[in-house]
mmCIF file of C-alpha atoms and ligand atoms in Angstrom:
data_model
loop_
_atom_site.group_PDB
_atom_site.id
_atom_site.type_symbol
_atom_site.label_atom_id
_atom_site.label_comp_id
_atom_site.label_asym_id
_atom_site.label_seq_id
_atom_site.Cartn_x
_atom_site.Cartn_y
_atom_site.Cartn_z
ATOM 1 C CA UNK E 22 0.000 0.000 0.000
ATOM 2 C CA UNK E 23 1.279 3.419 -0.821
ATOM 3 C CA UNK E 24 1.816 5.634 2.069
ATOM 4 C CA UNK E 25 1.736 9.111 1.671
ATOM 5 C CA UNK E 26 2.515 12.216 4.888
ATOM 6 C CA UNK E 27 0.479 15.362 4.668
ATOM 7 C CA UNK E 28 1.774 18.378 6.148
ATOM 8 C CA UNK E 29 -1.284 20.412 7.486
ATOM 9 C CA UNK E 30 -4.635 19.729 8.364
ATOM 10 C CA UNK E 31 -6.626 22.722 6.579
ATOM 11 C CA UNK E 32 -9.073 22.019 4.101
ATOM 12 C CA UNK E 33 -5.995 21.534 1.296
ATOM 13 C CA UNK E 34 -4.694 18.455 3.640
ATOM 14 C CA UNK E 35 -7.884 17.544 4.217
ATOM 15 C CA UNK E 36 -9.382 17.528 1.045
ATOM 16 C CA UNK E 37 -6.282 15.176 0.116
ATOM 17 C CA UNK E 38 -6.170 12.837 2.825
ATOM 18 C CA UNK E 39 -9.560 11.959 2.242
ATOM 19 C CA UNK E 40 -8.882 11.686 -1.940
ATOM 20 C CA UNK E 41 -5.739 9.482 -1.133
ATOM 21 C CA UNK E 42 -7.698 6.761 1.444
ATOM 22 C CA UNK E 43 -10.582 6.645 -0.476
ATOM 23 C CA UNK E 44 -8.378 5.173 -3.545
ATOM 24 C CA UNK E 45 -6.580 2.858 -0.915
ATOM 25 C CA UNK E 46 -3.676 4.509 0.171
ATOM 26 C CA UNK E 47 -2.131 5.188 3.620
ATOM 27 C CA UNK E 48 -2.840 8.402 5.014
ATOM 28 C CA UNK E 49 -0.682 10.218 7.729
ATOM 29 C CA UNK E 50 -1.424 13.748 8.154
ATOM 30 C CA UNK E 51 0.667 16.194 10.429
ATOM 31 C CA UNK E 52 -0.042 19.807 11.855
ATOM 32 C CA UNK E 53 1.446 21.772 14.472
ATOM 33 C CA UNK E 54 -1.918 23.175 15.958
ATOM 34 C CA UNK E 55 -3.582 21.606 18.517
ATOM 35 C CA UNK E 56 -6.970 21.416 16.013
ATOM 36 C CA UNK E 57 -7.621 20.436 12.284
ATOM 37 C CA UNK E 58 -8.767 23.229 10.323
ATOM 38 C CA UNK E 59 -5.351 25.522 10.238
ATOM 39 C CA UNK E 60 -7.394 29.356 8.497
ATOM 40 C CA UNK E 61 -10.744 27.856 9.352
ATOM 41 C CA UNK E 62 -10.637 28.619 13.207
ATOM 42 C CA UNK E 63 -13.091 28.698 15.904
ATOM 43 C CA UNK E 64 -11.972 29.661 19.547
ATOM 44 C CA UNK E 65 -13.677 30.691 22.985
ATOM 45 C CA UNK E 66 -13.681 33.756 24.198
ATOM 46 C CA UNK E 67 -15.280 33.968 27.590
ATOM 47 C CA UNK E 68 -18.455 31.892 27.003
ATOM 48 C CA UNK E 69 -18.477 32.726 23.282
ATOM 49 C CA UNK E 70 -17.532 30.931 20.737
ATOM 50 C CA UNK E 71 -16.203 33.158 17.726
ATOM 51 C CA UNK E 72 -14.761 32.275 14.145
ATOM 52 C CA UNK E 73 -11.919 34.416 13.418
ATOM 53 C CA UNK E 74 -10.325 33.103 10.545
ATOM 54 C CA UNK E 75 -12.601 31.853 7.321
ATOM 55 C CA UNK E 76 -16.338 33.429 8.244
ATOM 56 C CA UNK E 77 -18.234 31.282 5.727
ATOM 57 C CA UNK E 78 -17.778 29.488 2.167
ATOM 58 C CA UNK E 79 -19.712 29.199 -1.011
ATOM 59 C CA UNK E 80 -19.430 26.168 -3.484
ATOM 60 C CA UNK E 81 -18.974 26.557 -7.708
ATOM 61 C CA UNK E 82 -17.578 22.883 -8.158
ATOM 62 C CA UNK E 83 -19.285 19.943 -8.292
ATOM 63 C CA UNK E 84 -17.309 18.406 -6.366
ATOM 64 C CA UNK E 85 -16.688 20.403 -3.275
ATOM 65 C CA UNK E 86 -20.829 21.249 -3.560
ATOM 66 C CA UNK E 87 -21.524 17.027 -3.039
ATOM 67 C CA UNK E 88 -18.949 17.246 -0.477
ATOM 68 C CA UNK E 89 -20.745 20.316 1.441
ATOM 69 C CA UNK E 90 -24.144 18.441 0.505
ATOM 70 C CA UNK E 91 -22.441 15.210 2.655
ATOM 71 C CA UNK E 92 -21.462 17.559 5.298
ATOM 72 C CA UNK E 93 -25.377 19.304 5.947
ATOM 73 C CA UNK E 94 -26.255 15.863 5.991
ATOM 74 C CA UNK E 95 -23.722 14.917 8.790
ATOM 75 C CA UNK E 96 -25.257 18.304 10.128
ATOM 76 C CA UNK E 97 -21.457 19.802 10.188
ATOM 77 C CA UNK E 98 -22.511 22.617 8.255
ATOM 78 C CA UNK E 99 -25.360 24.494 7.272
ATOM 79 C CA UNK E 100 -26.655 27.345 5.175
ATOM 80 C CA UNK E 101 -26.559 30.926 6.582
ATOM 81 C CA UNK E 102 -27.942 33.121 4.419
ATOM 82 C CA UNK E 103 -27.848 33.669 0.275
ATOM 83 C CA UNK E 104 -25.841 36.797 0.417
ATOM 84 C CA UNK E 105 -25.013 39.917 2.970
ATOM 85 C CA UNK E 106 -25.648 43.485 2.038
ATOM 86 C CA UNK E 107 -28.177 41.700 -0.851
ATOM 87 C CA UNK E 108 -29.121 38.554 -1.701
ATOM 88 C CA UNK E 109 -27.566 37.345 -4.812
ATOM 89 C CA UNK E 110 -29.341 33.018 -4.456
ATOM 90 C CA UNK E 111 -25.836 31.430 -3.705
ATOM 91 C CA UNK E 112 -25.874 29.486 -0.434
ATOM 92 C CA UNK E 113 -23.299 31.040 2.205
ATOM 93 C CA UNK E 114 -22.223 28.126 4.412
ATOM 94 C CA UNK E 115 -21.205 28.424 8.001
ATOM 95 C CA UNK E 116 -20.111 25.053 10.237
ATOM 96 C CA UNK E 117 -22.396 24.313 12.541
ATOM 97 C CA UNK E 118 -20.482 24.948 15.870
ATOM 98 C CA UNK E 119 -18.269 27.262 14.030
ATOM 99 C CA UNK E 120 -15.850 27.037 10.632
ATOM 100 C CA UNK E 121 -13.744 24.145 12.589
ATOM 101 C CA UNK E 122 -17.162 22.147 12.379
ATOM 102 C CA UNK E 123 -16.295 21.442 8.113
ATOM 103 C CA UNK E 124 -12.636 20.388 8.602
ATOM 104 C CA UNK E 125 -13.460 18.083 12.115
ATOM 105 C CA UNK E 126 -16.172 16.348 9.884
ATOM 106 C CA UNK E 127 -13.684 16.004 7.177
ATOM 107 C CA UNK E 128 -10.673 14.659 9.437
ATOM 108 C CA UNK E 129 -13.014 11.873 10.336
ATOM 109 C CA UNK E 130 -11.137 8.529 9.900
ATOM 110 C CA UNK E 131 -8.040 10.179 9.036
ATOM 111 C CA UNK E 132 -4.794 9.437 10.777
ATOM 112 C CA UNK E 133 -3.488 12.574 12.021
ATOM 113 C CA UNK E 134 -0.785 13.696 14.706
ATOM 114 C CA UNK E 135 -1.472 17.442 16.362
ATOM 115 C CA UNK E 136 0.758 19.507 17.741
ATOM 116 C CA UNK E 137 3.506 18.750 15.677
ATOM 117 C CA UNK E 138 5.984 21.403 14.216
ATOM 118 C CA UNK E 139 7.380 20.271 11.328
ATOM 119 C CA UNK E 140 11.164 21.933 10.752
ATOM 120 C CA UNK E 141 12.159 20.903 7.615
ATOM 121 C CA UNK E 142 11.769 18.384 4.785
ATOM 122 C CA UNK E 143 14.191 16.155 3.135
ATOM 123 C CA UNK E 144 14.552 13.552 0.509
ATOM 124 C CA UNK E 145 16.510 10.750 0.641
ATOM 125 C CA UNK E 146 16.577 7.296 -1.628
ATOM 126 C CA UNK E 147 12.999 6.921 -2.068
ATOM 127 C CA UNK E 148 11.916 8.694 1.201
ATOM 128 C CA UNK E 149 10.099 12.595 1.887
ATOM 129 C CA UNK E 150 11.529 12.556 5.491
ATOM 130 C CA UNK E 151 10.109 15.181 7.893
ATOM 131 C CA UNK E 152 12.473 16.199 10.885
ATOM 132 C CA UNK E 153 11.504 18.253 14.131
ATOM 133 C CA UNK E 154 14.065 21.197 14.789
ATOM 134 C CA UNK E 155 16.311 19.335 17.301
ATOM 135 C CA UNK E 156 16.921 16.851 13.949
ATOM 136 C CA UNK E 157 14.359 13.942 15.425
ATOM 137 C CA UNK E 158 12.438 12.351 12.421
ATOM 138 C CA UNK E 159 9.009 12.717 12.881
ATOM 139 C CA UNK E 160 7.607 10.636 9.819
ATOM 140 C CA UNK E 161 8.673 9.467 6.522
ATOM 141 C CA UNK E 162 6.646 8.058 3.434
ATOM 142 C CA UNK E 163 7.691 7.784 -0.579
ATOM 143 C CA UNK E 164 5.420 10.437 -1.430
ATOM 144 C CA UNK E 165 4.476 13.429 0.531
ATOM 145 C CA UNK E 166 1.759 16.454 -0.008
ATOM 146 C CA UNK E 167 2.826 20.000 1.350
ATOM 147 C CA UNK E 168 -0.076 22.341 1.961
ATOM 148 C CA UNK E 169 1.725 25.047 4.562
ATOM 149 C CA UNK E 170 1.149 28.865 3.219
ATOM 150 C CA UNK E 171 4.070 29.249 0.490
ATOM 151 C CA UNK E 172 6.820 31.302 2.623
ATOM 152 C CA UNK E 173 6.373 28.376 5.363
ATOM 153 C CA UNK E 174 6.928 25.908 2.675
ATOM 154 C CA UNK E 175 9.769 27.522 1.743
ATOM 155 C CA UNK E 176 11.419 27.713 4.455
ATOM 156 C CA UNK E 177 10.504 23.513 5.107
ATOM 157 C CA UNK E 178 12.560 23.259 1.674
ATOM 158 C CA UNK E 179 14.981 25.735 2.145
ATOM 159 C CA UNK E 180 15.907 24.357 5.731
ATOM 160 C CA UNK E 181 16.163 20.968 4.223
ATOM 161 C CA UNK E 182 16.592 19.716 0.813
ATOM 162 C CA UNK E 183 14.046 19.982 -1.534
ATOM 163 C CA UNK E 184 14.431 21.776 -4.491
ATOM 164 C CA UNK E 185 11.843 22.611 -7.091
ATOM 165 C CA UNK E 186 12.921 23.350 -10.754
ATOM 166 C CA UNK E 187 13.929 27.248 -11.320
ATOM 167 C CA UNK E 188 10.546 28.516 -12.631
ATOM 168 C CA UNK E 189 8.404 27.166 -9.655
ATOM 169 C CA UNK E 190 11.027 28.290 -7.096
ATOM 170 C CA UNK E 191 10.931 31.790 -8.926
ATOM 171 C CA UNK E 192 6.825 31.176 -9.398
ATOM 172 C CA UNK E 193 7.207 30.605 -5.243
ATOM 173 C CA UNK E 194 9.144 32.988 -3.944
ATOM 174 C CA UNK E 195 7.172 35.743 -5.917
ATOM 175 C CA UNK E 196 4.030 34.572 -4.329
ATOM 176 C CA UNK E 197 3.017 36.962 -1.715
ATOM 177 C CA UNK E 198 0.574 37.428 0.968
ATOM 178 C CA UNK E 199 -2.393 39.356 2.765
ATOM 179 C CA UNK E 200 -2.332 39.833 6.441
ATOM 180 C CA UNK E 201 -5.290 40.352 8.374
ATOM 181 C CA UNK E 202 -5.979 41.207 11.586
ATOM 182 C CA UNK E 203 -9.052 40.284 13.926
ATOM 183 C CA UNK E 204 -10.521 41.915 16.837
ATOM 184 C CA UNK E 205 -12.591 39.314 18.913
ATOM 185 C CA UNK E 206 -14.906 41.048 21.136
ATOM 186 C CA UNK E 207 -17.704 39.635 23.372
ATOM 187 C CA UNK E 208 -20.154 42.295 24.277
ATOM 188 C CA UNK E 209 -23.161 42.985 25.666
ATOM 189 C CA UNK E 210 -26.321 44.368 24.610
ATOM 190 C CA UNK E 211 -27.175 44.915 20.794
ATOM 191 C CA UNK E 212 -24.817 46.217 18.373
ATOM 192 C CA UNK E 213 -25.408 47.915 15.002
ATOM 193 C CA UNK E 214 -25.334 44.986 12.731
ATOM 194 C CA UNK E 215 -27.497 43.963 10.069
ATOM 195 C CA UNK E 216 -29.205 40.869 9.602
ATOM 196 C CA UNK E 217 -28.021 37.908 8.728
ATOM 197 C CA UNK E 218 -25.410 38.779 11.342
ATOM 198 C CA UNK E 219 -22.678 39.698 8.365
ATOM 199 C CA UNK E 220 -21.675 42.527 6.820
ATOM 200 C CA UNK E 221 -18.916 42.328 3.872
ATOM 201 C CA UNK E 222 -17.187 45.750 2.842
ATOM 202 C CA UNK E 223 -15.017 46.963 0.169
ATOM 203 C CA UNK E 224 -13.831 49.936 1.658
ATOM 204 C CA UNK E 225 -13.682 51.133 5.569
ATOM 205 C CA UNK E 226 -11.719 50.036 8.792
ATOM 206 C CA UNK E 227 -13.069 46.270 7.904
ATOM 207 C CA UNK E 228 -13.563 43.983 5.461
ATOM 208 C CA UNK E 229 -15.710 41.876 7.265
ATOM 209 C CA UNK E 230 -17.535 41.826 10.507
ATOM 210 C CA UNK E 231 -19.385 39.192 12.091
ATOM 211 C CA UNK E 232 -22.098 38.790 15.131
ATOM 212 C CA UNK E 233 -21.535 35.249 15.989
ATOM 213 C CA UNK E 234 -24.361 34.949 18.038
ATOM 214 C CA UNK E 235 -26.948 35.777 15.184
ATOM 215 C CA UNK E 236 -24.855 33.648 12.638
ATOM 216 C CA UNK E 237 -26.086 30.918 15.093
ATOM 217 C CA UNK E 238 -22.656 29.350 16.617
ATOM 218 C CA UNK E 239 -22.340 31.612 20.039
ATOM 219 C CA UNK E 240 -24.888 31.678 23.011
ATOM 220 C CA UNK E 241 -23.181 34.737 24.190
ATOM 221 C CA UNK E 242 -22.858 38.077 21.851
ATOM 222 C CA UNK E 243 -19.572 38.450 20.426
ATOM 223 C CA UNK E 244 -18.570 40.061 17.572
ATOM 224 C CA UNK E 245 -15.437 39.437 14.738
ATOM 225 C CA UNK E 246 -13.804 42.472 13.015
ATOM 226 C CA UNK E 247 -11.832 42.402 10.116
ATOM 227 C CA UNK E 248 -9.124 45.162 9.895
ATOM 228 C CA UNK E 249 -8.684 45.859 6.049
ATOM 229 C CA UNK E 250 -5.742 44.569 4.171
ATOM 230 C CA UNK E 251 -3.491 47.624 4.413
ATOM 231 C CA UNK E 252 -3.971 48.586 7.569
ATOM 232 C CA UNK E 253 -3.675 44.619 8.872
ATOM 233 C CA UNK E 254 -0.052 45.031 6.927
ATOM 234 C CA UNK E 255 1.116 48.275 8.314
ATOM 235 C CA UNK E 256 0.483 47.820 11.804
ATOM 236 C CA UNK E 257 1.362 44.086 11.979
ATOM 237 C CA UNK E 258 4.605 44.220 13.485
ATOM 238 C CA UNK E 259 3.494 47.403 15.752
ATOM 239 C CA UNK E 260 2.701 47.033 19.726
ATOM 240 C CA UNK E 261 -0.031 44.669 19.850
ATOM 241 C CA UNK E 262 -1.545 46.644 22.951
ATOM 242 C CA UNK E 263 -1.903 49.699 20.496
ATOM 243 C CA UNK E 264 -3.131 48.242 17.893
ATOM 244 C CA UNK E 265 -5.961 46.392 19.551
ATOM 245 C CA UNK E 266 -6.739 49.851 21.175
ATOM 246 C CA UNK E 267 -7.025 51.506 17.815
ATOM 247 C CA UNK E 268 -9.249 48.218 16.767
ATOM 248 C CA UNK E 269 -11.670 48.922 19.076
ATOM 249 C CA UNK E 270 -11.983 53.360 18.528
ATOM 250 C CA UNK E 271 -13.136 51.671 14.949
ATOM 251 C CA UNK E 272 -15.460 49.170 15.991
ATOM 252 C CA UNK E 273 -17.370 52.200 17.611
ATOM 253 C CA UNK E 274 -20.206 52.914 14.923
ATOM 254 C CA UNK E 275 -20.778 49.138 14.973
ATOM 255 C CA UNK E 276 -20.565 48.365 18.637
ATOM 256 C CA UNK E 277 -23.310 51.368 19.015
ATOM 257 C CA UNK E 278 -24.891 50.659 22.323
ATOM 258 C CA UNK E 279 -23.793 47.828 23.001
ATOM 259 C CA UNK E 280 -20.413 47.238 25.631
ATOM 260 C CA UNK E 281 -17.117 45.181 25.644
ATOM 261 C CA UNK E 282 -16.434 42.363 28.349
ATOM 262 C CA UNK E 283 -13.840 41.267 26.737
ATOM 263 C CA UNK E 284 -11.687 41.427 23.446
ATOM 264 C CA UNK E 285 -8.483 39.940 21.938
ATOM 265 C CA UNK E 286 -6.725 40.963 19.176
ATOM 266 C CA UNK E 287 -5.865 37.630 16.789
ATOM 267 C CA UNK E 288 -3.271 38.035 13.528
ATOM 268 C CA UNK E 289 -2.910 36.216 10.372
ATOM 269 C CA UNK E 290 0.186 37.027 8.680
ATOM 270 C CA UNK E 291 -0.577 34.425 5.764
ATOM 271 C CA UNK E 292 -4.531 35.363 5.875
ATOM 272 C CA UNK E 293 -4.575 34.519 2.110
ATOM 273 C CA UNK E 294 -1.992 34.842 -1.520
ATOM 274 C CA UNK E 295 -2.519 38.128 -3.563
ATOM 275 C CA UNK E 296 -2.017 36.090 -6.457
ATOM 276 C CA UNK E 297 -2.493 32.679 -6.738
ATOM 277 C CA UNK E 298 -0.567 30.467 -9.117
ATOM 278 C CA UNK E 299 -2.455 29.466 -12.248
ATOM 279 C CA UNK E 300 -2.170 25.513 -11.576
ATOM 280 C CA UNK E 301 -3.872 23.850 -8.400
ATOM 281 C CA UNK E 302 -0.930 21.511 -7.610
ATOM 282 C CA UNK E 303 2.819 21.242 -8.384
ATOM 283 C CA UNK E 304 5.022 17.965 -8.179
ATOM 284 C CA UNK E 305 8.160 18.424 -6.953
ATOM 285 C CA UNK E 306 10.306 15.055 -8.049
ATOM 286 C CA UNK E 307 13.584 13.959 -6.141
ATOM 287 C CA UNK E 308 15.076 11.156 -5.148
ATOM 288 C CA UNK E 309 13.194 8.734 -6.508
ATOM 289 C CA UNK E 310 10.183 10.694 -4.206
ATOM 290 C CA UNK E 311 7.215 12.840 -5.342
ATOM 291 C CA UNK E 312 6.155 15.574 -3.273
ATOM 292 C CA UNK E 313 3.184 17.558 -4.222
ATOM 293 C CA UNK E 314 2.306 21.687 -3.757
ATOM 294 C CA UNK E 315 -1.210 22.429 -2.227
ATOM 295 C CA UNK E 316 -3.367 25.001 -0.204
ATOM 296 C CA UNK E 317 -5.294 28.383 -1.396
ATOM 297 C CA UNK E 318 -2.267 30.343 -3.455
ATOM 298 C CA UNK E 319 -2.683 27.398 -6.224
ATOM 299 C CA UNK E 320 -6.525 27.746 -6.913
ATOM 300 C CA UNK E 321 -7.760 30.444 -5.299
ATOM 301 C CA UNK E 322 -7.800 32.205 -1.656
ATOM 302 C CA UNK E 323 -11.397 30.426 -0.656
ATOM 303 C CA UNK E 324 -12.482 27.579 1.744
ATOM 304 C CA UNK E 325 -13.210 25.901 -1.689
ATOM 305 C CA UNK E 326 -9.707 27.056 -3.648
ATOM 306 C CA UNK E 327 -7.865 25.235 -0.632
ATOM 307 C CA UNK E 328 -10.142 21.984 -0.946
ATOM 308 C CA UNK E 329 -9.725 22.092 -4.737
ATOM 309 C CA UNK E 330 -5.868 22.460 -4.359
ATOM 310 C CA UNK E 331 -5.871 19.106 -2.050
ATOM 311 C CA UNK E 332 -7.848 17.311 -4.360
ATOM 312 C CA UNK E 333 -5.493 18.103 -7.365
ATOM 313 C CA UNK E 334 -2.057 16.880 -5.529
ATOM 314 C CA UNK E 335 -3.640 13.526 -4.509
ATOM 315 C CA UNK E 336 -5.056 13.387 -8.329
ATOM 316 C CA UNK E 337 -1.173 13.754 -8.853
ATOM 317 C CA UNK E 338 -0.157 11.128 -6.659
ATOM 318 C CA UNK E 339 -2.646 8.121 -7.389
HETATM 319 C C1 FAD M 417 -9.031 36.145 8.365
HETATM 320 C C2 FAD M 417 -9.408 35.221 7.250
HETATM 321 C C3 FAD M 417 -10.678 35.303 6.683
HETATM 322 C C4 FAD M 417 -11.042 34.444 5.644
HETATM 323 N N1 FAD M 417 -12.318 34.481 5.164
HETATM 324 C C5 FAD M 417 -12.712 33.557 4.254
HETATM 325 C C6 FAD M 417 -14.077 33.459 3.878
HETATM 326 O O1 FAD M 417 -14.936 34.161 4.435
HETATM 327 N N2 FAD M 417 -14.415 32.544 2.921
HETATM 328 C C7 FAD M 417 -13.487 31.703 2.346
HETATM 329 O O2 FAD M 417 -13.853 30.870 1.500
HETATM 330 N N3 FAD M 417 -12.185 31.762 2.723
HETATM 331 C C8 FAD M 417 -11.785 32.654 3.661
HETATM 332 N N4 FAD M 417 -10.484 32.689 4.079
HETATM 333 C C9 FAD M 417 -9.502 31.835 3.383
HETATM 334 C C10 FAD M 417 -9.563 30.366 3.831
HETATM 335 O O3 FAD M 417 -9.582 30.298 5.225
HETATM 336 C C11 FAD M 417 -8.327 29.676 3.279
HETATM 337 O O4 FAD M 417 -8.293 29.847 1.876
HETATM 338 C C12 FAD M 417 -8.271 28.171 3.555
HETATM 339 O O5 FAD M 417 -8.757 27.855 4.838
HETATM 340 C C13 FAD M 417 -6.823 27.733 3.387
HETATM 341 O O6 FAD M 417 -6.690 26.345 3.621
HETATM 342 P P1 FAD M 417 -5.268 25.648 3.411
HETATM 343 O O7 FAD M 417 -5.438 24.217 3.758
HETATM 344 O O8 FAD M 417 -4.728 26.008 2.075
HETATM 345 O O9 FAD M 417 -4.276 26.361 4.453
HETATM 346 P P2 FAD M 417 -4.318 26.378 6.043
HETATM 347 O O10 FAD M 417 -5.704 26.349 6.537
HETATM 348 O O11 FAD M 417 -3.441 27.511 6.449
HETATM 349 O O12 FAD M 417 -3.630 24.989 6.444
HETATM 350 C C14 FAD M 417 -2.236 24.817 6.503
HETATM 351 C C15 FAD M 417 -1.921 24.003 7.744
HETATM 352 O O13 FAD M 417 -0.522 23.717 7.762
HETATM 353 C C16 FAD M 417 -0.094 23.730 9.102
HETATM 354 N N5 FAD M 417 1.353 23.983 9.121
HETATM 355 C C17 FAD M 417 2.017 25.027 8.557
HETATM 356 N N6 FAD M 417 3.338 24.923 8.795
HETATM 357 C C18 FAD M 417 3.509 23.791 9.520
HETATM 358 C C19 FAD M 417 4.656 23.152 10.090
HETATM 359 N N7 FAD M 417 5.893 23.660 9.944
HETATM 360 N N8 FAD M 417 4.482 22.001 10.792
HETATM 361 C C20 FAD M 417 3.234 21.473 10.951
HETATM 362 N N9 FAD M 417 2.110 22.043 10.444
HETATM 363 C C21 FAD M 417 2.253 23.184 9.736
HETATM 364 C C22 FAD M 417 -0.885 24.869 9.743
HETATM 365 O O14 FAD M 417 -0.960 24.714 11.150
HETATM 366 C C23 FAD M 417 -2.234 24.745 9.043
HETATM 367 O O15 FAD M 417 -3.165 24.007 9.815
HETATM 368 C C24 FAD M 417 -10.095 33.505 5.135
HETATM 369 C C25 FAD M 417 -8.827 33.417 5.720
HETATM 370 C C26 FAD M 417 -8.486 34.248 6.782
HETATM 371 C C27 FAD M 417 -7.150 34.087 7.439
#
């Protein structure tokens, strides 16, 4: 039986662990969070329960749409609403107890270690061996999948010794990112946000902010912001304590009467590529070893791009 090692558990690793077993192969998927579901993320916040990663999906392909179909089913996921400021008739999905809810539902059956950093990768006669920092193996297989954001895979390769061909690694190293960063904020009373609990923006403080408790996964009010792309950039780096501060003096018009009991500021550095690369999936052969590229910056910066992505590299490696 073929064995192949997935590094990550988003919806790219996912999406190809389950491809991969259901065609008979051995499955062994590693992450370094404690969870599955890397960008889709769901966390507590006093008694809330807040997304603050992914806020919802849509599905175009057929084959991510039976998936989601499988997954209301399984009652993972369900529909929120057909569209924010208007309705437009596409389904918006939400998981049922939060984003996570998609990728736990998809990790079912899958043989995964958490809480696993992965240092770097290396080939060697036949084997993709993956190696902690301190230099212990931590699991080996002919073929491998990689599905961390592009500058972490690069620095996998770079730190050991894989090598793609000139005009990926130049393709790769061009590929850059969006940052974004999330105020978390449980509150209480009501703020000013529309129904269905969502409002999307193109221009503003926020691209997005969420009331998790009408989108149906909180008991308790709390609220996600979205700091716009620039701005999440800028101020990455800057004092976090500032930066939250500032955060909240914006959530103002949207917080209206409503008061903070608590609120964490939460960054994504790799939030999502600028520009993804035009194929889903890249093979990377060495060694007598095939190791495949996945995750949103090969088919798009979506729930579904990342799934699609997956789905190619194990195409590649059946
Ligand atoms: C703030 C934000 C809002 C978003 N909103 C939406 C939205 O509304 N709708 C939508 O469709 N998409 C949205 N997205 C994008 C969507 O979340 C991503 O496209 C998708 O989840 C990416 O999946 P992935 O598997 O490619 O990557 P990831 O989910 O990042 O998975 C990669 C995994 O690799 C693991 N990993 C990385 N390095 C290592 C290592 N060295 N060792 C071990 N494990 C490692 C990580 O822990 C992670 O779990 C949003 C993303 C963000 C950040």
């Amino acid at each position: 039986m073929t064995k192949t090692i997935i590094l990550g558990a988003g919806l790219a690793g996912l999406s190809a662990g389950r491809c991969l077993q259901a065609q008979g192969h051995e499955v062994h998927i590693i992450d370094k969070g404690r969870g599955v579901g890397g960008r889709l993320a769901t966390r507590r916040l006093g008694g809330a329960r807040l997304d603050h990663g992914a806020q919802f999906f849509t599905t175009r392909g057929e084959l991510f749409t039976e998936t989601v179909a499988q997954a209301v089913e399984a009652g993972a996921v369900s529909e929120w609403c057909r569209g924010f400021a208007e309705h437009d008739g596409y389904p918006r999905y939400r998981g049922t107890d939060g984003m996570t809810s998609l990728a736990k539902w998809m990790a079912t059956g899958l043989d995964m270690q958490l809480g696993v950093e992965v240092d770097r990768i290396e080939t060697v006669e036949g084997q993709v061996q993956l190696l902690a920092a301190n230099g212990d193996p931590i699991a080996h297989a002919e073929q491998a999948v990689v599905t961390a954001p592009i500058p972490q895979m690069l620095q996998l390769f770079d730190r050991g010794n894989v090598r793609p061909d000139a005009e990926l690694d130049s393709a790769l190293r061009g590929t850059s990112y969006f940052a974004t960063l999330a105020l978390l904020a449980v509150v209480d009373g009501k703020p000013n946000i529309d129904e269905p609990g969502g409002m999307q923006f193109d221009d503003g403080p926020f691209t997005f902010i969420a009331d998790n408790k009408r989108k149906g996964i909180s008991d308790v009010r709390a609220l996600t912001f979205h700091a716009e792309h620039d701005y999440s950039l800028r101020r990455f780096d800057d004092d976090p304590d500032q930066v939250h501060a500032e955060l909240i003096d914006q959530a103002a018009p949207w917080i209206g009467d409503a008061t903070f009991v608590e609120s964490q500021l939460k960054k994504w550095r790799y939030a999502g590529p600028v520009t993804p690369l035009p194929k889903p999936t890249y093979l990377v052969e060495q060694d007598g070893t095939r190791i495949a590229l996945a995750g949103d910056a090969f088919a798009g910066p979506k729930v579904e791009g990342a799934f699609r992505s997956g789905h190619a590299a194990a195409s590649a490696l059946l």
